[in-house]
Every structure is written in C-alpha cells, then in structure tokens.
CSV table of C-alpha atoms in Angstrom, one decimal:
chain,number,residue,atom,x,y,z
A,23,MET,CA,28.9,-18.2,-50.6
A,24,GLU,CA,31.3,-17.2,-47.9
A,25,ARG,CA,29.9,-13.5,-49.3
A,26,ASN,CA,25.5,-14.8,-48.4
A,27,VAL,CA,26.8,-16.5,-45.5
A,28,ARG,CA,27.8,-13.4,-43.3
A,29,THR,CA,25.1,-11.4,-45.4
A,30,VAL,CA,22.6,-13.5,-43.9
A,31,GLU,CA,24.6,-13.9,-40.2
A,32,TRP,CA,24.8,-9.7,-40.8
A,33,VAL,CA,20.8,-9.8,-40.2
A,34,VAL,CA,19.8,-12.7,-37.8
A,35,PHE,CA,23.2,-10.4,-36.0
A,36,ARG,CA,20.4,-6.9,-36.8
A,37,PHE,CA,17.4,-8.7,-36.1
A,38,MET,CA,18.3,-9.3,-32.9
A,39,TRP,CA,19.1,-7.0,-31.9
A,40,GLN,CA,15.9,-4.8,-33.0
A,41,GLU,CA,14.3,-7.6,-30.9
A,42,VAL,CA,16.3,-7.7,-27.7
A,43,GLY,CA,15.7,-3.6,-27.6
A,44,LEU,CA,12.0,-4.0,-28.5
A,45,GLU,CA,12.3,-5.8,-25.9
A,46,ILE,CA,13.9,-4.0,-22.9
A,47,VAL,CA,11.5,-0.8,-25.1
A,48,LYS,CA,8.7,-3.3,-23.1
A,49,GLY,CA,9.8,-3.0,-20.7
A,50,PHE,CA,10.6,0.8,-19.8
A,51,GLY,CA,6.8,1.0,-20.9
A,52,LYS,CA,5.8,-1.7,-18.0
A,53,LEU,CA,7.0,1.0,-15.5
A,54,PHE,CA,3.4,3.4,-16.6
A,55,ILE,CA,1.0,0.4,-15.5
A,56,ASN,CA,2.4,0.1,-12.6
A,57,PRO,CA,-0.1,1.3,-10.2
A,58,LEU,CA,2.9,2.1,-7.4
A,59,PHE,CA,4.9,4.3,-9.5
A,60,TYR,CA,1.0,7.2,-10.1
A,61,VAL,CA,0.8,6.1,-6.3
A,62,ALA,CA,4.1,7.2,-5.1
A,63,ILE,CA,4.7,10.5,-7.6
A,64,LEU,CA,0.7,11.8,-6.4
A,65,PHE,CA,2.3,10.7,-2.7
A,66,ALA,CA,5.0,12.6,-3.0
A,67,ILE,CA,3.5,15.9,-4.3
A,68,LEU,CA,1.0,15.6,-0.8
A,69,LEU,CA,4.1,15.8,1.4
A,70,GLY,CA,5.7,18.3,0.3
A,71,TYR,CA,1.7,20.2,0.4
A,72,VAL,CA,0.9,19.2,4.6
A,73,ARG,CA,5.3,20.3,4.9
A,74,VAL,CA,5.0,23.5,4.0
A,75,LYS,CA,1.3,23.5,5.7
A,76,ARG,CA,3.4,22.3,9.3
A,77,GLU,CA,6.6,24.8,8.1
A,78,ARG,CA,3.8,28.4,7.8
A,79,ARG,CA,2.5,27.3,10.7
A,80,SER,CA,5.6,27.3,13.0
A,81,PHE,CA,7.2,30.0,10.9
A,82,ARG,CA,4.2,31.7,9.1
A,83,THR,CA,6.9,30.8,5.5
A,84,ARG,CA,7.8,27.6,4.2
A,85,ILE,CA,12.0,26.4,4.5
A,86,LEU,CA,11.4,24.3,0.6
A,87,TRP,CA,9.0,24.5,-2.4
A,88,GLY,CA,6.6,22.7,-2.0
A,89,TRP,CA,6.9,20.3,-5.4
A,90,THR,CA,11.0,19.6,-3.8
A,91,GLU,CA,10.0,16.0,-2.2
A,92,ALA,CA,8.0,14.2,-5.7
A,93,LYS,CA,11.3,16.4,-7.8
A,94,THR,CA,14.0,14.5,-5.8
A,95,MET,CA,12.8,10.8,-5.2
A,96,PHE,CA,14.0,11.3,-9.0
A,97,SER,CA,16.8,13.4,-9.0
A,98,ASP,CA,18.2,11.4,-5.8
A,99,ILE,CA,18.3,8.3,-7.0
A,100,TRP,CA,19.1,8.0,-10.5
A,101,ILE,CA,22.2,6.4,-10.5
A,102,TYR,CA,21.8,3.7,-7.6
A,103,ALA,CA,18.5,3.2,-10.2
A,104,LEU,CA,21.4,2.7,-13.6
A,105,VAL,CA,24.1,1.2,-11.2
A,106,LEU,CA,21.5,-1.7,-9.7
A,107,SER,CA,19.4,-1.8,-13.4
A,108,ILE,CA,23.1,-3.6,-15.2
A,109,LEU,CA,23.8,-5.7,-12.2
A,110,SER,CA,20.8,-7.1,-11.9
A,111,ILE,CA,20.8,-7.5,-15.5
A,112,GLY,CA,24.5,-8.6,-15.7
A,113,ILE,CA,23.8,-11.2,-12.8
A,114,GLY,CA,21.1,-12.4,-14.5
A,115,LEU,CA,19.0,-12.4,-11.7
A,116,THR,CA,14.6,-13.4,-12.7
A,117,LEU,CA,11.8,-11.7,-10.4
A,118,THR,CA,8.6,-14.2,-10.8
A,119,THR,CA,5.3,-11.6,-12.0
A,120,ASP,CA,3.2,-13.0,-9.2
A,121,TRP,CA,6.4,-11.6,-7.0
A,122,ILE,CA,6.3,-8.4,-8.1
A,123,VAL,CA,2.1,-8.1,-8.0
A,124,ALA,CA,2.3,-9.0,-4.5
A,125,TYR,CA,4.8,-6.4,-3.6
A,126,SER,CA,3.4,-4.0,-5.5
A,127,ILE,CA,0.1,-3.9,-3.3
A,128,ILE,CA,2.0,-3.9,-0.2
A,129,SER,CA,4.4,-1.2,-1.2
A,130,VAL,CA,1.0,0.4,-2.8
A,131,LEU,CA,-1.2,-0.3,1.0
A,132,PHE,CA,2.0,1.2,3.0
A,133,VAL,CA,2.7,4.1,0.8
A,134,VAL,CA,-1.6,5.1,1.2
A,135,LEU,CA,-1.9,4.0,4.6
A,136,PHE,CA,1.2,6.7,5.6
A,137,MET,CA,3.3,4.0,6.9
A,138,TYR,CA,6.6,5.5,6.4
A,139,GLN,CA,8.5,3.8,9.2
A,140,VAL,CA,8.6,0.9,8.1
A,141,GLY,CA,8.8,1.6,4.9
A,142,SER,CA,11.8,0.2,3.6
A,143,PRO,CA,11.7,-2.1,0.2
A,144,VAL,CA,12.8,-5.1,2.2
A,145,ILE,CA,9.8,-5.0,5.1
A,146,ALA,CA,7.8,-5.0,2.0
A,147,GLY,CA,9.6,-7.4,-0.2
A,148,THR,CA,9.3,-10.1,2.1
A,149,LEU,CA,5.6,-9.7,2.9
A,150,ALA,CA,5.9,-10.1,-0.9
A,151,ILE,CA,7.1,-13.2,-0.7
A,152,GLY,CA,5.4,-14.3,2.6
A,153,ALA,CA,2.5,-13.7,0.4
A,154,LEU,CA,4.0,-16.5,-2.8
A,155,TRP,CA,4.1,-18.6,0.5
A,156,ILE,CA,0.2,-18.5,1.2
A,157,GLY,CA,-0.8,-18.1,-2.3
A,158,PHE,CA,1.9,-22.3,-2.6
A,159,GLU,CA,1.1,-23.2,-0.1
A,160,MET,CA,-3.1,-22.9,0.4
A,161,ASP,CA,-3.0,-22.6,-3.5
A,162,VAL,CA,-4.4,-19.3,-3.6
A,163,ALA,CA,-5.0,-17.0,-6.5
A,164,PHE,CA,-6.9,-14.9,-7.4
A,165,SER,CA,-8.0,-12.2,-11.9
A,166,VAL,CA,-7.4,-8.4,-12.3
A,167,LEU,CA,-8.4,-7.7,-15.7
A,168,ASN,CA,-6.4,-10.0,-17.9
A,169,PHE,CA,-3.3,-10.1,-15.5
A,170,GLU,CA,-3.9,-13.6,-13.0
A,171,TRP,CA,-1.7,-14.6,-10.0
A,172,PHE,CA,-0.9,-17.8,-9.3
A,173,PRO,CA,2.2,-18.4,-7.7
A,174,ASN,CA,3.1,-22.2,-8.9
A,175,ILE,CA,6.4,-21.8,-8.6
A,176,ASN,CA,8.0,-22.6,-5.7
A,177,TRP,CA,8.8,-19.2,-3.2
A,178,ILE,CA,12.1,-20.9,-1.6
A,179,SER,CA,13.5,-20.8,-5.2
A,180,VAL,CA,11.8,-17.2,-5.6
A,181,SER,CA,13.2,-15.5,-2.5
A,182,LEU,CA,17.3,-15.8,-3.9
A,183,PRO,CA,17.0,-13.2,-6.4
A,184,VAL,CA,15.0,-11.6,-4.9
A,185,ALA,CA,17.6,-11.2,-1.7
A,186,PHE,CA,20.3,-9.8,-3.7
A,187,ILE,CA,17.9,-6.7,-5.1
A,188,ILE,CA,16.3,-6.2,-2.3
A,189,GLY,CA,19.5,-5.9,-0.2
A,190,ALA,CA,21.2,-3.8,-2.5
A,191,ALA,CA,18.7,-1.3,-2.5
A,192,VAL,CA,18.6,-1.1,1.3
A,193,ILE,CA,22.3,-0.1,0.6
A,194,VAL,CA,20.7,2.5,-1.3
A,195,GLU,CA,18.0,3.0,1.4
A,196,GLY,CA,20.9,4.1,3.6
A,197,LEU,CA,23.1,5.8,0.9
A,198,LEU,CA,20.3,8.4,0.5
A,199,ILE,CA,19.4,8.6,4.0
A,200,ARG,CA,22.5,9.0,5.0
A,201,LYS,CA,23.2,12.4,2.2
A,202,THR,CA,19.6,14.2,1.8
A,203,ALA,CA,17.8,13.1,4.9
A,204,ALA,CA,18.9,16.4,7.6
A,205,GLU,CA,18.8,19.1,4.5
A,206,SER,CA,15.3,18.2,4.2
A,207,ALA,CA,14.4,16.9,8.1
A,208,SER,CA,11.4,20.3,8.0
A,209,PRO,CA,11.9,22.0,11.7
A,210,PHE,CA,8.2,22.4,13.7
A,211,LEU,CA,7.8,23.9,17.3
A,212,GLU,CA,6.0,22.5,20.3
A,213,LYS,CA,5.8,22.3,23.9
A,214,SER,CA,8.2,20.6,26.4
A,215,SER,CA,6.7,18.9,29.3
A,216,ARG,CA,7.8,22.1,31.2
A,217,GLY,CA,6.1,23.9,29.0
A,218,LEU,CA,8.6,25.1,26.9
A,219,THR,CA,8.5,26.4,22.8
A,220,VAL,CA,11.2,23.6,21.5
A,221,ALA,CA,11.8,22.3,18.3
A,222,SER,CA,11.5,19.3,16.7
A,223,TYR,CA,13.0,18.0,13.0
A,224,LEU,CA,10.7,15.4,10.9
A,225,SER,CA,11.9,14.0,7.7
A,226,LYS,CA,9.5,12.2,5.7
A,227,ARG,CA,10.8,11.0,2.2
A,228,LEU,CA,9.7,8.8,-0.4
A,229,TRP,CA,12.1,8.0,-3.5
A,230,MET,CA,11.0,5.9,-6.3
A,231,ILE,CA,14.5,2.9,-8.4
A,232,PRO,CA,13.4,3.1,-12.1
A,233,ILE,CA,14.8,-0.9,-12.0
A,234,LEU,CA,15.3,-3.1,-14.4
A,235,VAL,CA,15.0,-6.6,-13.7
A,236,ILE,CA,14.6,-9.7,-16.0
A,237,VAL,CA,11.0,-11.7,-16.2
A,238,PRO,CA,9.4,-14.5,-17.1
A,239,GLY,CA,9.2,-13.5,-21.8
A,240,ASN,CA,10.7,-14.8,-24.8
A,241,VAL,CA,13.1,-13.1,-25.6
A,242,ILE,CA,15.7,-13.8,-23.8
A,243,PRO,CA,16.5,-17.5,-24.7
A,244,ASP,CA,16.1,-17.7,-27.8
A,245,PHE,CA,19.5,-15.2,-28.9
A,246,PHE,CA,21.6,-15.0,-25.7
A,247,PRO,CA,21.0,-19.4,-23.8
A,248,TYR,CA,24.1,-19.4,-22.4
A,249,TRP,CA,23.2,-15.5,-20.9
A,250,PRO,CA,23.8,-16.5,-16.2
A,251,GLN,CA,20.2,-16.6,-15.0
A,252,PHE,CA,18.8,-18.1,-11.9
A,253,THR,CA,16.2,-21.0,-13.1
A,254,LEU,CA,12.5,-20.4,-11.3
A,255,GLY,CA,10.4,-23.1,-13.4
A,256,SER,CA,9.9,-21.2,-16.9
A,257,GLU,CA,11.6,-21.4,-20.5
A,258,SER,CA,12.1,-17.7,-21.9
A,259,PHE,CA,12.7,-14.5,-19.9
A,260,GLY,CA,11.9,-10.8,-21.3
A,261,PHE,CA,12.4,-6.8,-19.2
A,262,VAL,CA,10.0,-5.5,-16.8
A,263,LEU,CA,10.6,-2.2,-15.6
A,264,PHE,CA,10.0,-2.7,-12.0
A,265,PRO,CA,9.8,0.6,-9.4
A,266,ILE,CA,11.2,-0.2,-6.1
A,267,VAL,CA,9.9,2.3,-3.3
A,268,ILE,CA,11.5,3.1,0.0
A,269,GLY,CA,9.8,5.5,2.6
A,270,PHE,CA,11.4,7.0,5.6
A,271,GLN,CA,9.8,8.7,8.0
A,272,GLN,CA,11.9,9.7,11.5
A,273,LYS,CA,12.0,12.3,13.6
A,274,ALA,CA,15.7,14.2,15.4
A,275,ARG,CA,14.5,16.0,19.3
A,276,SER,CA,17.4,15.1,21.7
A,277,THR,CA,20.2,14.3,18.8
A,278,LEU,CA,20.4,16.6,15.9
A,279,PRO,CA,19.5,15.9,12.3
A,280,VAL,CA,23.0,16.6,10.8
A,281,ASN,CA,24.0,14.4,14.3
A,282,LEU,CA,21.5,12.2,14.2
A,283,PHE,CA,20.6,11.1,10.7
A,284,PRO,CA,23.6,9.3,9.3
A,285,LYS,CA,23.7,7.4,12.2
A,286,ILE,CA,20.5,5.9,10.4
A,287,GLY,CA,22.0,6.1,6.8
A,288,LYS,CA,24.7,3.9,8.0
A,289,ALA,CA,22.6,1.6,10.2
A,290,VAL,CA,19.9,0.7,7.0
A,291,MET,CA,23.3,0.3,4.8
A,292,LEU,CA,24.2,-2.6,7.2
A,293,VAL,CA,21.1,-4.2,7.3
A,294,GLY,CA,21.4,-4.2,3.1
A,295,ILE,CA,24.9,-5.9,3.4
A,296,MET,CA,24.3,-8.4,6.1
A,297,ILE,CA,21.2,-9.4,3.9
A,298,ILE,CA,23.8,-9.9,0.3
A,299,SER,CA,26.3,-12.1,3.2
A,300,LEU,CA,23.9,-14.8,4.3
A,301,SER,CA,21.2,-14.4,1.1
A,302,LEU,CA,25.3,-15.9,-0.1
A,303,LEU,CA,24.7,-18.8,1.4
A,304,ALA,CA,21.6,-20.3,-0.5
A,305,ILE,CA,23.0,-21.0,-2.8
A,306,TRP,CA,23.4,-24.4,-1.2
A,307,MET,CA,20.8,-24.2,1.3
A,308,PRO,CA,18.1,-22.6,-0.1
A,309,ILE,CA,16.2,-21.4,2.4
A,310,MET,CA,18.9,-19.0,3.7
A,311,ALA,CA,17.7,-16.4,1.7
A,312,VAL,CA,14.8,-16.3,3.5
A,313,VAL,CA,16.2,-16.3,6.0
A,314,SER,CA,18.4,-13.4,5.3
A,315,LEU,CA,14.8,-11.4,4.0
A,316,ALA,CA,13.1,-12.1,7.2
A,317,ILE,CA,16.6,-10.9,9.8
A,318,GLY,CA,17.4,-7.9,7.2
A,319,ALA,CA,13.2,-7.2,8.4
A,320,LEU,CA,12.9,-7.3,11.6
A,321,GLY,CA,16.5,-5.4,12.2
A,322,ARG,CA,15.1,-2.4,9.9
A,323,ILE,CA,11.9,-2.4,11.9
A,324,GLY,CA,14.4,-2.7,14.9
A,325,ILE,CA,16.7,0.3,13.8
A,326,TRP,CA,13.3,3.2,13.7
A,327,ILE,CA,12.3,1.1,16.7
A,328,TYR,CA,16.0,2.3,18.2
A,329,PHE,CA,16.0,5.7,17.1
A,330,ASP,CA,12.5,6.8,17.5
A,331,THR,CA,12.1,5.4,21.7
A,332,LYS,CA,16.4,6.3,22.1
A,333,GLU,CA,15.3,10.2,20.3
A,334,ARG,CA,12.1,10.9,23.4
A,335,LYS,CA,13.8,10.2,26.1
A,336,GLY,CA,16.8,13.9,26.9
A,337,ASN,CA,16.3,17.0,26.3
A,338,TYR,CA,15.3,18.7,23.3
A,339,ALA,CA,18.3,19.7,21.2
A,340,VAL,CA,16.9,23.0,19.8
A,341,ALA,CA,15.4,24.9,22.6
A,342,PRO,CA,15.1,28.2,24.2
A,343,GLN,CA,18.8,29.6,26.2
A,344,SER,CA,19.6,32.0,28.6
A,345,LEU,CA,22.4,33.3,27.0
A,346,GLY,CA,21.1,34.2,23.2
A,347,VAL,CA,18.7,32.7,20.8
A,348,MET,CA,18.9,29.2,19.1
A,349,ILE,CA,18.5,28.7,16.0
A,350,ALA,CA,16.0,26.5,14.2
A,351,GLY,CA,16.3,26.4,10.5
A,352,VAL,CA,18.2,28.3,8.3
A,353,LEU,CA,16.4,29.7,4.4
A,354,PRO,CA,18.6,28.3,1.6
A,355,GLU,CA,20.1,31.1,-0.5
A,356,SER,CA,19.4,33.4,2.3
A,357,PRO,CA,22.1,35.6,4.1
A,358,ALA,CA,21.5,33.5,6.7
A,359,ASP,CA,23.1,30.7,4.9
A,360,LYS,CA,25.7,32.6,3.0
A,361,MET,CA,27.1,33.3,6.7
A,362,GLY,CA,27.9,29.7,6.8
A,363,LEU,CA,24.4,29.1,9.7
A,364,VAL,CA,23.3,26.3,11.2
A,365,ILE,CA,21.0,24.3,12.8
A,366,GLY,CA,21.3,24.0,16.6
A,367,GLU,CA,23.9,26.9,16.9
A,368,CYS,CA,23.6,29.7,19.4
A,369,ILE,CA,23.0,33.7,18.1
A,370,ARG,CA,24.5,36.0,21.7
A,371,LYS,CA,25.6,39.1,19.6
A,372,VAL,CA,23.9,40.9,16.7
A,373,ASN,CA,25.8,44.1,15.8
A,374,GLY,CA,26.8,44.2,19.3
A,375,GLN,CA,23.3,43.4,21.3
A,376,SER,CA,23.0,40.8,23.6
A,377,VAL,CA,19.7,38.3,22.5
A,378,THR,CA,17.2,36.8,24.4
A,379,ASN,CA,14.7,36.4,22.1
A,380,GLU,CA,13.1,37.2,18.3
A,381,GLN,CA,11.8,40.1,19.7
A,382,GLU,CA,16.0,41.7,20.8
A,383,LEU,CA,17.5,40.2,17.7
A,384,TYR,CA,15.6,41.5,14.8
A,385,GLU,CA,15.8,44.8,17.3
A,386,ALA,CA,19.9,45.0,16.6
A,387,ILE,CA,19.0,44.2,13.2
A,388,GLN,CA,17.9,47.4,12.8
A,389,ILE,CA,20.9,48.8,14.4
A,390,ASN,CA,23.1,48.5,11.5
A,391,ALA,CA,20.5,47.2,8.7
A,392,ALA,CA,23.1,47.1,5.8
A,393,HIS,CA,25.2,45.6,7.1
A,394,CYS,CA,24.2,42.3,9.8
A,395,ARG,CA,27.5,41.8,12.1
A,396,LEU,CA,26.4,38.2,14.5
A,397,GLU,CA,28.5,37.0,18.0
A,398,VAL,CA,27.5,32.6,17.2
A,399,LEU,CA,27.6,29.3,19.5
A,400,ASP,CA,28.7,26.9,16.9
A,401,HIS,CA,28.2,22.7,18.1
A,402,GLN,CA,31.1,21.9,19.8
A,403,GLY,CA,30.6,25.6,21.8
A,404,GLU,CA,33.4,27.9,19.9
A,405,VAL,CA,32.6,31.3,19.6
A,406,ARG,CA,32.2,33.1,16.2
A,407,LEU,CA,32.2,35.7,13.9
A,408,ARG,CA,30.1,36.4,11.0
A,409,GLN,CA,28.9,39.6,9.1
A,410,HIS,CA,26.7,40.3,6.2
A,411,VAL,CA,25.4,42.0,3.6
A,412,ILE,CA,21.8,42.8,3.7
A,413,TYR,CA,19.8,44.1,0.0
A,414,ARG,CA,16.3,44.8,0.6
A,415,HIS,CA,15.4,41.7,-1.6
A,416,ASP,CA,16.8,39.5,0.4
A,417,HIS,CA,13.6,37.8,1.9
A,418,HIS,CA,13.0,37.2,5.1
A,419,ARG,CA,15.8,39.9,6.5
A,420,LEU,CA,18.1,37.9,7.5
A,421,GLY,CA,16.7,34.3,6.9
A,422,LEU,CA,16.4,32.7,10.4
A,423,LEU,CA,13.8,31.1,12.0
A,424,VAL,CA,14.2,30.7,16.0
A,425,VAL,CA,12.8,29.2,19.0
A,426,ARG,CA,10.6,31.7,19.7
C-alpha cells in the first residue's frame, strides 16, 4: 500500500514539473510573437548602418563593425536578464497582459521614431500605466486579431509589481550606460561657432532585456498554491518572457565620453533605486507605486535635459591645438590602440618631430615608419612616451582619428 502511494506521488510530482516546464517553454516562445522583439533588432541594425555612414563621412573609415549595435544589444545584458527573471519569479511579481501590450506599443513607437532620449523603461512603463488608467476610467477597449485589450483591473493595483520590475530595469540601464556608453560613443566632426573643425561624440544604443514574468494563466495555482504573488483579481497564472527595451542617446561635447557617461549612468542608477524605495510604501499606500513611477519618469527626463544642456555650454573637449594633434578616436586593435592612446590626448611629437596637424603627423611617421615613437600629452597634462612597431598589415598605419 505504501509503495503504491509513493508511486502515485512520484507520478503526480513528475506530471507537475512537466506542466510547469511546458508552461515556461511556452513563456519563452511568447517572446517571439511580440513585435517589439523584431522592431528592436531591426532598428539596432539600422543604428549601426547610420553610425558607419557618419564615421566614414567624417574620417573616411569606420571605427566599429556595422553589426556591433545588434550584437551587443544581447551580449551586454544576458546576466542582468537572468538575475531579474529569477527575482521576478521568486518574489512573485505579476504583470497583466494588458499592461505588457500597452508597454510594447509605446516602446515600439519610441524605437521607430528614434526617440531614444526618452527610451528609458520607466518612461514607457509610466505611460503604459497611464493607458490602463484611461482604459479603466473611460471603459476603453480594442481588439487585434484574437487578442482583446480591456483593462478591467484597477490600474493602481497593477502599479506595484510594475514599479518593482521597472525600478530594477532602470538600475540595469544605469549599469549599462556606465559600462558601455563611452566605449560605443561615435565621434563625428563639426564646425564650432568660431569656424574650427571640432569633434563631438554621440552614444546611441538599444538594449533588450528579456525578463520571465508571471501573467494570468493556469499552472502556478494548481501546483504551487503558496507561491508568493501579488493578487490582481485573477485566479490563475502563467509565464511570459517579456522584452524590456532600453533606448539611450546622449551627446558628449564639452566633456570627454569617458568622464561624462559614468556620471549619467550613476544618476540613472539612483533613479532606479529611488523608484524601488518609494514603491515599497505602496504595500501600505497603493498610490505610492504610481507616484514612484511618475517621479522616476520625470527624474530620468531631467537627467537627459540637465546633461544635454550642460554639454551645449563651454568649449569643445576635443578641438584643434596649436602645440599638437588632438586624438578624436582610436581604431580597435590598431597600433595606436596597443600603445594605449585614448580620445582627448594630444600628440606633440612623432619620431622627434613636432607636429601640429594631420599632414605633419603622417609625414613624421615616414621618418621611421617601421618603429613609431610618440610624445603624448595626457588628460592630466603630463607628457608620456609611447612607441610601437608598425607592420605593413597594420590597418590604417597608426589607427588614429584626429581633428583636422
């Protein structure tokens, strides 16, 4: 008898996990029916194409491969996606399909219209909550194919799990900006107000974070009735792999990218922490979740406006110098890259010869083309010496992009 009971328990346990596993697989599959997934990839490819054309127009060469934006939109974030998915499922944060659809539509519009200055997930997430509010208060509904969008759940109760997930996504946004925005900043030449040829840097990126979230479905309450979750009026829950798209655009002009973007990233991370902190108050005051999202959206927009305004003032960080040649960019894996030359440094001498423009720079290289010696003024105003053997196959000889 005991043996039969154990057999039945094993069969039930096995069936339970098969059902849960099947539900998770279905959740992963739902990522590929979300139009936002394909739109984000397409426009990441387009960003790389536009960047390459801009770099070739300024310097007659590209710095990074044209598919870099599409490749790094996934490679930069997989660990964050895994951590956020574990936290989301473990805590039991429940999103509604109506909010996911509203968020996806708003994000698609931001991506297609190249509105990456306001591409932070907190802005799209807050607007999606606003759409639910309008739909709930005004009884607005629509249907697309077999899906019906009808926000019949109070929008305030949806805001708490949304605030937790969006706050975490904004923290990830800040980390990505700190880590990768300076590296991906693309230089281009323009004219200053005094008619000088100067360099500015544009960082324009798309990242996609697929997060496994709980949505109304059938599996969880059947097998895990004590799983922690936020009740939204539904009796059953399932899984969906939901893409959160992060758009970022900022120009560096009066500050070097390596100094500017870590500051922006830190400020964005603080906004994410603030969203989560304020949303905790919603456990006792539900409206605080909405307030935290609204303040977060305003804070993120404020960060963009503040740094954009600040960069428009003052002198250009990379501009022609009378005592040397300013480095506007360095090609990856080139001799200049191997010598440790970086943007914003000034080359004063090449092979013992003083240089003041691009022509003199390359003429001086020919003095000893096989072994190049440079005297460089770094960001701290200190002179350092660099040297490297230049082989025939080294691309673009030295691999420097300079202000002409």
